[in-house]
XYZ file of C-alpha atoms in Angstrom:
749
model
C 54.940 -15.414 217.196
C 52.128 -13.337 217.610
C 49.847 -13.778 219.806
C 47.377 -11.516 221.254
C 46.777 -10.930 225.407
C 44.127 -10.156 227.318
C 45.418 -6.959 229.460
C 42.615 -5.079 231.873
C 39.848 -6.564 230.241
C 41.350 -5.515 226.542
C 43.815 -7.367 224.356
C 47.379 -6.846 223.704
C 49.561 -7.767 220.423
C 52.905 -8.985 221.802
C 55.916 -11.232 221.163
C 57.427 -13.196 222.481
C 60.905 -12.527 222.626
C 60.478 -8.503 223.129
C 63.654 -6.153 224.130
C 62.791 -3.613 226.576
C 60.747 -1.011 224.968
C 63.216 2.283 225.601
C 66.082 0.739 223.481
C 64.326 1.205 220.463
C 64.515 4.472 218.735
C 62.534 4.822 215.278
C 61.570 7.156 213.087
C 57.508 8.235 212.659
C 55.851 9.542 209.613
C 52.522 11.564 209.753
C 49.682 9.391 210.303
C 47.820 11.198 207.354
C 50.398 9.146 205.151
C 50.610 6.296 207.001
C 49.548 2.829 205.043
C 47.771 -0.163 205.581
C 47.926 -3.227 204.910
C 45.961 -6.192 204.604
C 45.229 -9.891 203.928
C 43.186 -10.789 202.000
C 43.769 -14.650 201.641
C 42.930 -15.270 204.840
C 40.231 -12.040 205.614
C 42.320 -11.045 208.470
C 43.349 -6.704 208.030
C 46.357 -5.529 210.224
C 47.559 -1.941 210.577
C 51.270 -1.385 208.979
C 52.670 1.478 210.148
C 56.064 3.495 208.685
C 59.310 5.340 209.506
C 59.714 8.973 208.840
C 60.970 11.928 210.058
C 59.859 12.043 213.616
C 62.683 10.895 216.294
C 61.274 9.068 219.357
C 64.121 9.695 221.971
C 66.168 7.583 224.552
C 64.085 7.867 227.829
C 61.339 10.335 226.560
C 57.400 10.281 225.152
C 56.304 9.487 221.923
C 56.442 11.844 219.399
C 54.241 14.408 217.922
C 53.329 11.922 215.072
C 52.685 8.618 217.688
C 50.105 11.310 219.612
C 48.614 11.820 216.887
C 47.572 8.234 215.860
C 46.674 7.574 219.434
C 44.109 10.372 219.879
C 43.063 9.559 215.884
C 42.507 5.842 217.006
C 40.816 6.968 220.239
C 38.828 9.223 218.350
C 37.786 6.896 215.180
C 37.156 3.497 218.020
C 34.802 6.296 220.639
C 32.836 6.388 217.059
C 32.268 3.146 216.488
C 31.546 1.940 219.417
C 28.724 4.207 219.803
C 27.704 2.713 216.695
C 27.983 -0.872 217.985
C 25.945 -0.236 220.385
C 23.007 1.385 219.214
C 23.161 -1.304 216.564
C 23.884 -3.816 219.195
C 20.243 -2.594 221.120
C 18.148 -3.877 218.125
C 20.780 -6.979 217.063
C 19.631 -9.414 219.122
C 19.774 -13.231 219.319
C 16.365 -15.854 219.313
C 17.297 -15.811 223.233
C 16.892 -12.296 223.706
C 20.499 -11.728 224.308
C 22.533 -9.096 222.966
C 24.436 -9.762 220.090
C 27.242 -7.941 221.065
C 27.701 -10.542 224.647
C 26.984 -13.753 222.202
C 30.168 -12.380 219.901
C 32.031 -12.017 223.157
C 31.787 -14.551 224.749
C 31.691 -17.139 222.075
C 31.482 -21.004 222.511
C 34.162 -23.212 221.201
C 33.470 -24.536 217.591
C 35.215 -26.910 215.055
C 37.046 -25.219 212.874
C 37.838 -22.497 215.065
C 41.283 -20.754 215.204
C 42.652 -19.877 218.510
C 45.777 -19.572 220.649
C 46.638 -21.198 223.873
C 48.451 -21.892 226.736
C 50.965 -25.111 226.049
C 52.178 -24.266 229.425
C 54.083 -21.366 231.335
C 56.602 -20.203 228.573
C 55.139 -21.149 225.098
C 51.809 -19.879 223.862
C 50.910 -21.774 220.600
C 47.897 -21.565 217.503
C 45.530 -24.215 216.959
C 42.582 -25.492 215.320
C 39.637 -27.022 217.629
C 39.017 -30.343 216.074
C 36.871 -32.399 218.550
C 35.561 -32.489 222.045
C 37.078 -34.469 224.816
C 34.691 -35.076 227.640
C 32.490 -32.186 228.958
C 34.586 -29.377 228.857
C 38.237 -30.414 227.742
C 38.867 -29.919 224.069
C 41.302 -31.971 220.846
C 43.241 -28.976 219.170
C 45.898 -29.587 216.300
C 48.416 -26.775 217.189
C 51.138 -25.154 215.046
C 53.677 -27.913 215.306
C 51.321 -30.750 214.572
C 50.732 -31.835 217.484
C 47.455 -33.244 218.720
C 46.114 -32.508 222.018
C 43.569 -31.868 224.962
C 43.911 -28.306 226.258
C 41.362 -26.998 229.243
C 38.871 -23.798 228.649
C 40.955 -21.668 230.476
C 43.978 -22.502 228.695
C 41.999 -19.912 226.000
C 43.591 -16.731 225.717
C 42.263 -15.789 221.810
C 40.020 -16.852 219.296
C 40.467 -15.274 216.070
C 37.876 -13.297 214.805
C 35.765 -13.941 211.534
C 37.581 -16.981 211.018
C 35.615 -20.856 210.135
C 36.132 -24.241 209.729
C 40.172 -23.238 209.681
C 41.912 -26.043 208.301
C 44.624 -27.030 210.309
C 46.861 -27.280 207.356
C 47.301 -23.621 206.751
C 48.442 -22.686 210.149
C 51.938 -22.374 208.875
C 50.550 -19.807 206.624
C 49.167 -17.700 208.560
C 51.718 -16.898 211.013
C 53.504 -16.194 207.934
C 51.762 -13.470 206.580
C 50.862 -12.227 210.231
C 54.753 -11.578 210.510
C 54.708 -10.264 207.198
C 51.789 -7.754 208.163
C 53.124 -6.766 211.055
C 55.970 -4.523 213.329
C 55.886 -5.643 216.494
C 58.070 -2.694 217.557
C 55.683 0.222 216.202
C 52.725 -2.277 217.368
C 53.860 -2.291 220.801
C 54.564 1.106 221.108
C 51.235 1.885 219.322
C 49.692 -0.427 222.064
C 51.471 0.548 225.177
C 51.194 4.164 224.230
C 46.819 3.043 224.257
C 47.501 1.028 228.180
C 48.647 4.318 229.128
C 46.107 6.142 228.091
C 44.247 3.358 229.757
C 42.369 2.247 226.958
C 40.569 -1.050 226.521
C 40.892 -1.798 223.083
C 40.484 -5.658 221.292
C 41.714 -6.890 218.269
C 37.651 -7.107 216.367
C 37.851 -3.154 217.433
C 41.446 -2.168 216.273
C 40.516 -4.072 212.892
C 37.295 -1.306 212.279
C 38.671 1.921 213.342
C 41.555 0.469 210.741
C 39.531 0.226 208.155
C 37.263 3.721 208.951
C 41.358 5.044 208.568
C 41.664 3.572 205.364
C 39.117 4.680 203.530
C 39.628 8.615 204.985
C 43.227 7.826 203.707
C 42.011 6.590 200.008
C 39.675 9.641 200.293
C 42.529 12.339 201.360
C 44.273 10.772 198.238
C 41.462 10.684 195.691
C 40.774 14.450 196.933
C 44.105 15.033 196.525
C 44.463 13.781 192.779
C 40.941 15.444 191.821
C 42.386 19.214 192.752
C 45.987 18.439 191.064
C 44.253 17.277 187.545
C 41.265 20.342 187.816
C 45.186 22.600 188.110
C 45.756 21.100 185.284
C 42.755 21.888 183.061
C 42.435 25.049 184.564
C 45.686 25.354 183.096
C 44.881 23.867 179.331
C 41.801 25.891 179.285
C 43.780 29.442 180.042
C 46.389 28.797 177.382
C 45.574 30.111 173.061
C 44.602 27.356 170.897
C 47.737 26.524 169.215
C 49.160 26.066 172.816
C 46.735 23.320 173.944
C 48.264 20.411 175.469
C 48.708 17.591 172.715
C 45.539 14.689 173.097
C 48.763 12.046 173.757
C 49.874 13.843 176.889
C 46.655 12.815 178.741
C 47.398 9.476 177.967
C 50.067 9.153 180.046
C 49.127 8.920 183.364
C 46.775 6.283 184.264
C 45.185 7.726 186.500
C 44.646 10.850 184.137
C 43.863 8.872 181.416
C 41.156 7.196 183.498
C 39.616 10.867 184.356
C 39.752 12.095 180.622
C 38.236 9.011 179.586
C 35.747 9.583 182.220
C 34.591 13.030 180.919
C 34.947 11.405 177.015
C 32.817 8.629 178.004
C 30.360 11.196 180.117
C 30.593 14.038 176.999
C 28.702 10.961 174.876
C 26.711 9.559 177.375
C 28.458 5.761 177.107
C 29.831 5.811 180.877
C 31.165 2.342 181.682
C 30.428 2.121 184.891
C 28.442 4.137 187.204
C 32.761 5.011 189.036
C 32.834 6.708 185.832
C 29.772 8.583 185.579
C 31.222 9.881 189.424
C 34.274 10.397 188.109
C 33.128 13.087 185.497
C 30.763 14.690 187.267
C 32.887 15.325 190.270
C 35.500 17.146 188.076
C 32.349 18.469 186.755
C 31.786 19.469 189.776
C 34.768 20.856 191.219
C 35.124 23.368 187.818
C 31.850 24.429 188.678
C 30.060 23.357 185.792
C 26.879 21.280 185.495
C 26.485 17.468 185.076
C 25.638 17.985 181.512
C 27.065 16.126 178.178
C 27.252 19.420 176.488
C 29.457 20.623 179.805
C 31.804 17.815 179.525
C 32.068 18.274 175.998
C 32.631 22.201 175.928
C 35.265 21.338 178.519
C 37.565 19.024 176.474
C 37.512 21.377 173.697
C 38.167 24.256 176.109
C 41.296 22.070 176.911
C 42.762 20.971 173.488
C 41.363 17.385 173.697
C 38.401 17.255 171.684
C 38.931 19.708 168.224
C 36.002 21.967 167.682
C 34.315 20.194 165.515
C 34.826 16.729 166.530
C 32.390 14.118 165.759
C 30.416 12.511 168.529
C 28.370 10.524 165.836
C 31.491 8.464 165.059
C 32.541 8.076 168.694
C 28.836 7.183 169.766
C 28.209 5.042 167.373
C 31.778 3.273 167.639
C 32.705 3.130 163.857
C 35.970 1.383 163.455
C 37.877 4.144 161.364
C 41.343 2.614 161.372
C 42.186 -1.052 160.134
C 45.042 -2.898 163.352
C 48.771 -3.678 161.978
C 47.767 -7.499 162.171
C 45.148 -6.457 159.417
C 47.337 -4.078 156.974
C 49.892 -6.549 157.380
C 47.267 -9.642 156.011
C 46.691 -7.225 153.376
C 49.821 -5.895 152.474
C 51.148 -9.972 151.990
C 47.751 -10.393 149.852
C 49.294 -6.913 147.766
C 52.337 -8.680 147.524
C 51.161 -12.036 146.508
C 51.142 -12.153 142.735
C 49.290 -15.533 141.852
C 45.511 -14.873 140.011
C 43.466 -18.580 140.453
C 41.921 -16.831 137.459
C 44.160 -16.082 135.226
C 43.541 -18.821 132.910
C 40.139 -17.552 132.331
C 40.390 -13.958 132.494
C 39.001 -12.248 128.356
C 40.942 -10.243 127.349
C 39.566 -7.047 127.151
C 42.215 -4.303 126.921
C 41.372 -3.208 123.253
C 37.868 -1.547 124.579
C 37.712 2.092 125.151
C 36.942 2.145 129.264
C 35.466 5.358 130.683
C 35.300 5.359 134.721
C 33.149 8.230 135.873
C 32.716 8.766 139.357
C 32.436 12.076 141.916
C 35.830 14.153 142.021
C 37.067 13.103 145.478
C 36.290 9.150 144.849
C 39.534 7.757 146.615
C 38.172 3.198 145.596
C 36.781 3.263 141.665
C 34.703 0.242 141.644
C 33.344 0.227 138.332
C 33.800 1.795 134.522
C 31.963 1.723 131.717
C 32.885 0.044 127.688
C 29.816 0.125 124.795
C 29.822 -0.203 121.128
C 26.871 -0.510 118.445
C 26.845 -4.217 116.361
C 26.379 -4.237 112.899
C 22.153 -5.188 113.865
C 22.470 -1.840 115.048
C 22.056 -2.933 118.543
C 23.786 -1.474 121.563
C 26.258 -3.858 123.830
C 27.674 -3.019 126.625
C 30.228 -3.620 129.131
C 30.265 -2.568 132.291
C 33.673 -3.683 134.425
C 33.535 -4.285 138.334
C 36.884 -4.094 140.059
C 37.611 -7.768 141.199
C 38.722 -7.514 144.732
C 37.897 -11.606 145.366
C 41.141 -11.866 143.279
C 43.272 -11.060 146.556
C 40.683 -12.380 149.013
C 39.317 -14.566 149.850
C 35.873 -16.213 152.375
C 36.603 -16.479 155.867
C 40.698 -14.980 155.763
C 41.186 -12.360 158.009
C 41.186 -9.378 156.234
C 37.299 -10.833 154.586
C 36.607 -11.064 158.815
C 37.339 -7.837 159.238
C 34.914 -6.318 155.942
C 32.352 -8.373 157.479
C 32.623 -7.069 160.821
C 32.629 -3.419 158.990
C 30.238 -4.065 156.498
C 30.799 -0.869 154.279
C 33.067 1.759 153.912
C 32.037 4.974 155.586
C 31.793 8.472 153.470
C 32.186 11.427 155.730
C 32.128 15.106 155.051
C 35.043 15.233 156.655
C 36.940 11.980 155.545
C 36.638 8.273 154.210
C 37.202 5.143 156.205
C 37.655 2.208 153.822
C 36.384 -1.384 154.912
C 39.835 -2.851 153.491
C 42.704 -1.702 154.427
C 43.383 1.944 152.552
C 46.538 0.567 150.995
C 45.343 -2.626 149.573
C 41.494 -0.940 148.639
C 43.648 2.047 146.746
C 46.991 0.137 145.227
C 45.181 -3.511 144.347
C 41.415 -3.385 144.349
C 40.883 -0.223 142.414
C 40.536 1.026 138.626
C 43.793 2.886 137.851
C 43.640 5.053 134.710
C 45.906 3.279 131.981
C 46.897 0.223 133.900
C 45.873 -3.429 133.457
C 43.552 -4.009 136.494
C 41.485 -7.604 137.024
C 37.835 -7.123 136.559
C 34.624 -9.189 136.283
C 32.989 -7.837 133.580
C 29.396 -8.081 132.449
C 28.333 -7.432 129.083
C 24.981 -7.102 127.610
C 23.064 -6.881 124.084
C 20.548 -4.624 124.330
C 16.486 -5.023 122.323
C 15.858 -2.030 120.890
C 13.123 -1.231 123.259
C 15.767 -1.905 125.663
C 15.290 -5.228 127.462
C 18.165 -7.713 127.545
C 19.018 -9.710 124.813
C 21.456 -11.365 125.478
C 24.523 -11.164 128.478
C 27.520 -12.844 129.337
C 29.530 -12.398 133.463
C 33.172 -13.744 133.060
C 36.490 -13.066 134.913
C 38.557 -9.902 132.628
C 41.468 -8.050 132.177
C 40.826 -4.169 130.924
C 42.724 -1.225 130.163
C 40.821 2.374 132.031
C 41.134 4.652 128.992
C 39.429 7.246 130.955
C 38.876 8.736 134.601
C 36.022 11.239 134.399
C 33.809 13.460 137.381
C 29.708 13.869 136.804
C 30.643 17.139 135.920
C 33.226 16.457 133.055
C 31.746 13.465 131.920
C 28.787 15.832 131.258
C 30.314 18.012 129.359
C 32.237 15.385 127.187
C 28.162 14.722 126.470
C 27.221 18.401 125.624
C 29.872 18.693 123.004
C 28.948 15.365 121.153
C 32.142 14.596 119.979
C 32.582 12.440 117.994
C 35.991 10.475 118.979
C 34.004 9.832 121.513
C 31.207 8.438 120.026
C 30.812 5.448 122.665
C 30.144 7.409 125.880
C 27.214 8.547 123.141
C 25.961 4.647 123.293
C 26.792 4.805 126.588
C 24.043 7.961 126.979
C 21.481 6.718 124.644
C 21.828 2.943 126.143
C 20.487 4.903 129.314
C 17.984 6.833 128.341
C 16.883 3.642 125.987
C 16.748 1.424 129.802
C 15.163 4.619 131.397
C 11.936 4.660 129.231
C 12.378 0.555 129.097
C 11.998 0.446 133.031
C 8.982 3.024 133.215
C 7.399 0.963 131.494
C 7.624 -1.799 133.873
C 6.762 0.104 136.282
C 9.643 1.942 137.718
C 9.040 5.285 139.539
C 12.020 8.188 139.478
C 12.495 8.894 142.730
C 15.421 11.030 141.421
C 16.032 14.125 143.422
C 19.025 16.397 144.520
C 21.828 15.790 147.075
C 24.606 17.738 149.165
C 27.972 16.826 148.704
C 30.465 18.284 151.166
C 34.587 17.547 151.610
C 35.683 19.538 154.740
C 39.471 20.387 154.220
C 41.759 20.563 157.532
C 38.303 19.382 160.211
C 40.673 19.713 163.219
C 40.933 23.111 162.740
C 38.908 26.154 164.570
C 37.604 27.269 160.502
C 38.548 24.750 158.641
C 37.029 25.217 154.653
C 33.656 23.411 153.493
C 33.655 22.819 150.066
C 29.446 22.332 148.784
C 27.986 21.438 146.317
C 24.847 19.699 145.266
C 23.875 16.552 142.956
C 21.371 16.204 140.169
C 20.622 13.022 140.095
C 18.744 13.189 136.938
C 22.128 15.557 135.580
C 22.898 13.193 131.867
C 26.011 11.580 133.681
C 24.919 10.793 136.708
C 21.022 9.250 134.839
C 24.000 6.899 132.297
C 26.385 5.774 135.460
C 23.022 4.307 137.597
C 20.931 3.492 135.100
C 24.475 0.975 133.988
C 24.307 0.053 137.538
C 20.275 -1.364 137.544
C 21.381 -3.009 133.858
C 24.432 -5.139 135.503
C 22.196 -5.859 138.992
C 19.425 -7.198 136.328
C 21.873 -9.403 134.619
C 23.489 -10.434 137.758
C 19.963 -11.381 139.460
C 19.248 -13.263 135.883
C 22.422 -15.150 135.707
C 22.078 -16.257 139.674
C 18.333 -17.382 139.013
C 19.303 -19.294 135.698
C 22.530 -20.797 137.547
C 20.787 -21.804 141.000
C 22.888 -19.279 143.139
C 22.412 -18.432 146.181
C 23.175 -14.387 145.855
C 21.355 -11.190 148.165
C 18.417 -10.846 145.699
C 16.940 -7.433 146.566
C 13.643 -6.435 146.005
C 11.063 -4.006 146.602
C 7.300 -4.216 146.241
C 5.375 -1.400 145.472
C 2.247 -2.219 144.163
C 0.720 0.005 146.468
C 1.885 3.375 144.615
C -0.717 5.421 142.346
C 2.362 7.291 140.640
C -0.420 9.341 138.331
C -1.975 10.665 141.974
C 1.955 12.535 142.388
C 2.010 13.862 138.431
C 0.587 17.412 139.604
C 3.819 17.654 141.569
C 7.467 19.085 140.149
C 9.523 16.226 139.268
C 12.247 15.731 141.729
C 12.908 16.810 145.514
C 8.784 17.459 146.288
C 7.058 14.575 143.553
C 10.773 12.301 145.146
C 9.848 12.973 148.446
C 6.154 12.720 148.403
C 6.497 9.139 146.657
C 9.356 7.742 149.356
C 7.168 8.927 151.999
C 4.800 6.085 151.161
C 6.892 3.512 149.986
C 6.948 0.215 151.316
C 10.627 -0.983 152.845
C 13.188 -3.599 150.352
C 13.803 -6.963 150.989
C 16.246 -9.694 150.581
C 15.905 -13.270 149.182
C 18.836 -15.662 149.371
C 17.257 -18.538 147.075
C 15.769 -16.251 144.270
C 15.112 -13.307 142.586
C 11.834 -11.475 143.785
C 10.530 -8.039 142.339
C 12.110 -4.379 142.733
C 9.315 -2.659 142.260
C 11.059 0.905 142.192
C 13.648 -0.131 139.706
C 11.006 -2.420 137.552
C 12.716 -4.970 137.271
C 11.862 -8.574 137.924
C 14.936 -8.816 140.100
C 17.765 -6.875 141.192
C 21.622 -8.256 142.465
C 23.569 -5.532 144.001
C 27.468 -6.016 142.221
C 29.230 -2.963 141.365
C 30.736 -1.690 144.480
C 32.575 -4.844 145.849
C 35.585 -2.626 147.681
C 32.936 -0.787 149.680
C 30.040 -2.829 149.926
C 30.433 -6.298 151.393
C 27.232 -7.511 150.180
C 28.239 -6.335 146.591
C 31.506 -8.771 148.357
C 29.829 -12.038 149.122
C 27.633 -11.719 145.551
C 31.337 -11.580 143.296
C 32.127 -14.985 145.584
C 29.605 -16.944 145.089
C 30.096 -15.776 141.401
C 33.323 -16.287 140.614
C 32.751 -20.323 142.280
C 30.215 -20.892 139.756
C 32.917 -19.474 136.468
C 35.204 -21.736 138.117
C 32.850 -24.619 138.251
C 33.061 -25.341 141.861
C 30.564 -24.803 144.242
C 29.484 -21.140 146.033
C 31.362 -20.462 149.301
C 27.785 -19.764 150.739
C 24.847 -21.150 150.948
C 21.785 -19.133 151.239
C 21.369 -19.408 155.088
C 24.761 -18.872 155.359
C 24.026 -15.909 152.794
C 21.102 -14.294 155.684
C 22.983 -14.420 158.514
C 25.951 -12.578 157.299
C 23.776 -9.995 155.391
C 21.827 -9.594 158.760
C 25.451 -8.600 160.697
C 26.465 -5.940 157.134
C 23.034 -4.699 157.455
C 23.143 -3.723 161.041
C 25.963 -2.102 160.446
C 24.852 -0.154 157.346
C 21.956 1.337 159.195
C 24.276 2.654 161.671
C 26.813 4.343 158.952
C 24.099 5.599 157.120
C 23.225 7.697 159.946
C 25.846 8.564 161.016
C 27.160 9.651 157.584
C 23.336 11.771 157.997
C 24.061 13.430 161.247
C 27.209 14.114 159.863
C 26.406 15.741 156.465
C 23.562 17.595 157.880
C 26.243 18.869 160.699
C 28.447 20.180 157.895
C 25.358 21.869 156.273
C 23.997 24.042 159.175
C 27.485 25.133 160.064
C 28.484 25.853 156.456
C 25.098 27.769 156.710
C 26.242 29.741 160.206
C 28.927 31.307 158.214
C 27.001 32.923 156.014
C 25.793 36.685 155.815
C 22.354 36.845 157.987
C 21.525 38.648 155.052
C 21.667 35.767 152.697
C 18.596 34.334 150.750
C 17.485 30.965 149.224
C 15.916 29.446 147.197
C 13.215 26.879 149.413
C 10.418 23.941 148.086
C 7.597 23.760 150.223
C 7.510 19.564 150.140
C 4.425 18.714 152.908
C 2.581 21.357 156.309
C 3.612 19.349 159.129
C 0.479 21.513 161.159
C -0.958 24.755 160.111
C 1.395 26.884 157.996
C 4.020 25.349 159.309
C 5.863 23.339 156.274
C 8.925 20.963 155.778
C 10.972 23.286 153.190
C 14.155 21.511 150.315
C 16.514 24.227 149.990
C 17.963 24.254 147.524
C 21.390 26.095 147.210
C 21.924 23.379 149.912
C 20.116 20.719 149.970
C 18.978 20.646 153.155
C 15.521 19.782 154.164
C 14.634 22.054 157.115
C 10.742 23.153 158.799
C 9.339 26.869 158.446
C 6.443 28.765 158.694
C 5.132 30.530 155.744
C 2.035 32.730 154.332
C -0.574 31.691 153.644
C -1.472 30.981 149.639
C 1.440 28.837 149.336
C 1.038 25.028 147.952
C 2.686 22.496 148.191
C 5.863 22.861 145.439
C 5.754 26.580 145.094
C 8.698 27.719 145.878
C 9.394 30.462 148.598
C 12.295 32.367 149.845
C 13.906 32.020 153.122
C 16.093 33.222 155.633
C 18.950 31.519 158.419
C 17.665 33.541 161.501
C 19.762 30.301 163.903
C 22.004 27.781 162.889
C 23.422 25.883 165.666
C 25.370 22.184 164.168
C 25.917 21.346 167.550
C 22.626 20.890 168.500
C 21.149 20.565 165.539
C 19.493 23.480 165.622
C 18.859 25.480 162.587
C 16.029 28.027 162.286
C 14.498 29.428 159.276
C 11.996 32.457 158.445
C 9.691 33.429 155.389
C 11.263 36.628 153.456
C 7.869 37.890 152.498
C 7.829 38.697 148.908
C 6.602 43.233 148.348
């Protein structure tokens, strides 16, 4: 049993049956490497000394390590006592006594854990229970015996312990025994006594805490130095020899430091400790404590590629699907059952055109057309049928809801559904039988809807065309592609009709970029500009708008809750902008005063920009979750079932989706701008670009639209230039990481 005894006014740990001191032979570690244990359950702290390489000889003095220990203890103790004396001068009890003296002269209270002499041979631990007369106390000891003791029998009161449960005494003794090495403690204490030092257990605990902190600080500094050496080494290596990203994740401590730097670089530190860690690393490297310093350091060691997409990290966009979701998706692919099989219309006799951008991975829609005997045009808009695989509320569906949309960036695509399910199962494929939801429309001669139907179908896509190849076919006007010509005529008829209904044309030029091998130092950038007024693009967009009008009408007639989109524009007088050239200039002016879009989940609302009484997005269910919701609702009705979601439920899900969609739009815009500026940075400095003046920001500083790259920027323009005028500009500076692009006007002679 460990006990604390009063010796020369101090205290001493001793063991009741300790052998003579000189019978011990032991080796000690240097003090700087001594570990400490603490009993967190009991709130007590005990130093734990380990054997090492220094030898304590028989009959000789203590080894150097013990002397250094004692000296260190005494130094810390002297400093601690000094601090206590300072504190004691201001910490007084209500009676004016020093708090320090009050602790030393502590009175016995119920629940205190104390050591007392049972007789001349035994010293026991006990818990004070209640007073016994004027001076004595009843105590419950470690052997389970209750007895009365005099104050003179009490040898020590354990500090910091109140309301102690007597049933815990044996546990206390066991923990104390586990955390103490009596031999080494006795050596240390005897040495202290030889130095005529008086040390209490409370003081030893305080010193141990100080030394523990010092050891921890030393260890942390050593860790930091080792990490800095790793960083310096990685920086010095050539680009192709940099350590792989995975190598920084092997050791937990290194991983934490790297992740702290990463969080600092994207301003996403999760705690003050993480921010402090990153700051210490930057300081040790001689760098300023800024996000850009952390970013450049991570790039220099090869952890980040040069063109790392910081917004992708900052916005916490999901780029991969979990193994669980992928397994669930593959299970859906292997299931050949189709609940709509008996009700699918066979439309495989139709010629089907799928027209999309060149790099499209997911093909959601395709078109067919014919002319009826009465001369009217009949159009089919075939939409992929992902609801054939995915049920509302399923694991894959919930994941799609969480993502809200597929993410399309210059550097890659992150699909809403697992890639294999989206590309192989759901997408329309040339020459193969594909499940679809087909919307058929017969148009009046003025372009309005005469008849329509919505049905599950089977189609067999004939052509997969890019916008460029479709436009070329339209110009060739081939007799064997009469169906494509009918689609073009229908699109023109619809555009004319919508404009008569108040539609506003906001077509413009839009940049498209594909970056090959984005992690390379100089990745390949393929940039082109799409003209939304291009015949093939007009054709497709008009057919998608037509489909949205039909679905809104179908939903309204059958009281189906759907995400009905609208955009009131009664305040826009388009004629006020007729003096501006069509395209980017006029569209920019109109878009700036347009009101925000709205959604109603019970009934259609007017969409002023499109010139429609109602509109539902329906044609991209693989890449947009709200389109998928519309499919769930419509397909349930076609089966004769109640739609799975009420208007209120749709509204709740739409709020989640729209929040995520806004984040993705922000990411897409920033990524596109980054790579356009990077593209311009690489061009010859003398290269000239055409730019259209969109508006004036202040004085002669104008907002410009750079035609060749489809980007808005600003520059000073000469006197006499007006909105809508074309000017020539050159790039003075381009820094994509800082979103900096300086243009200057090229003055004509």
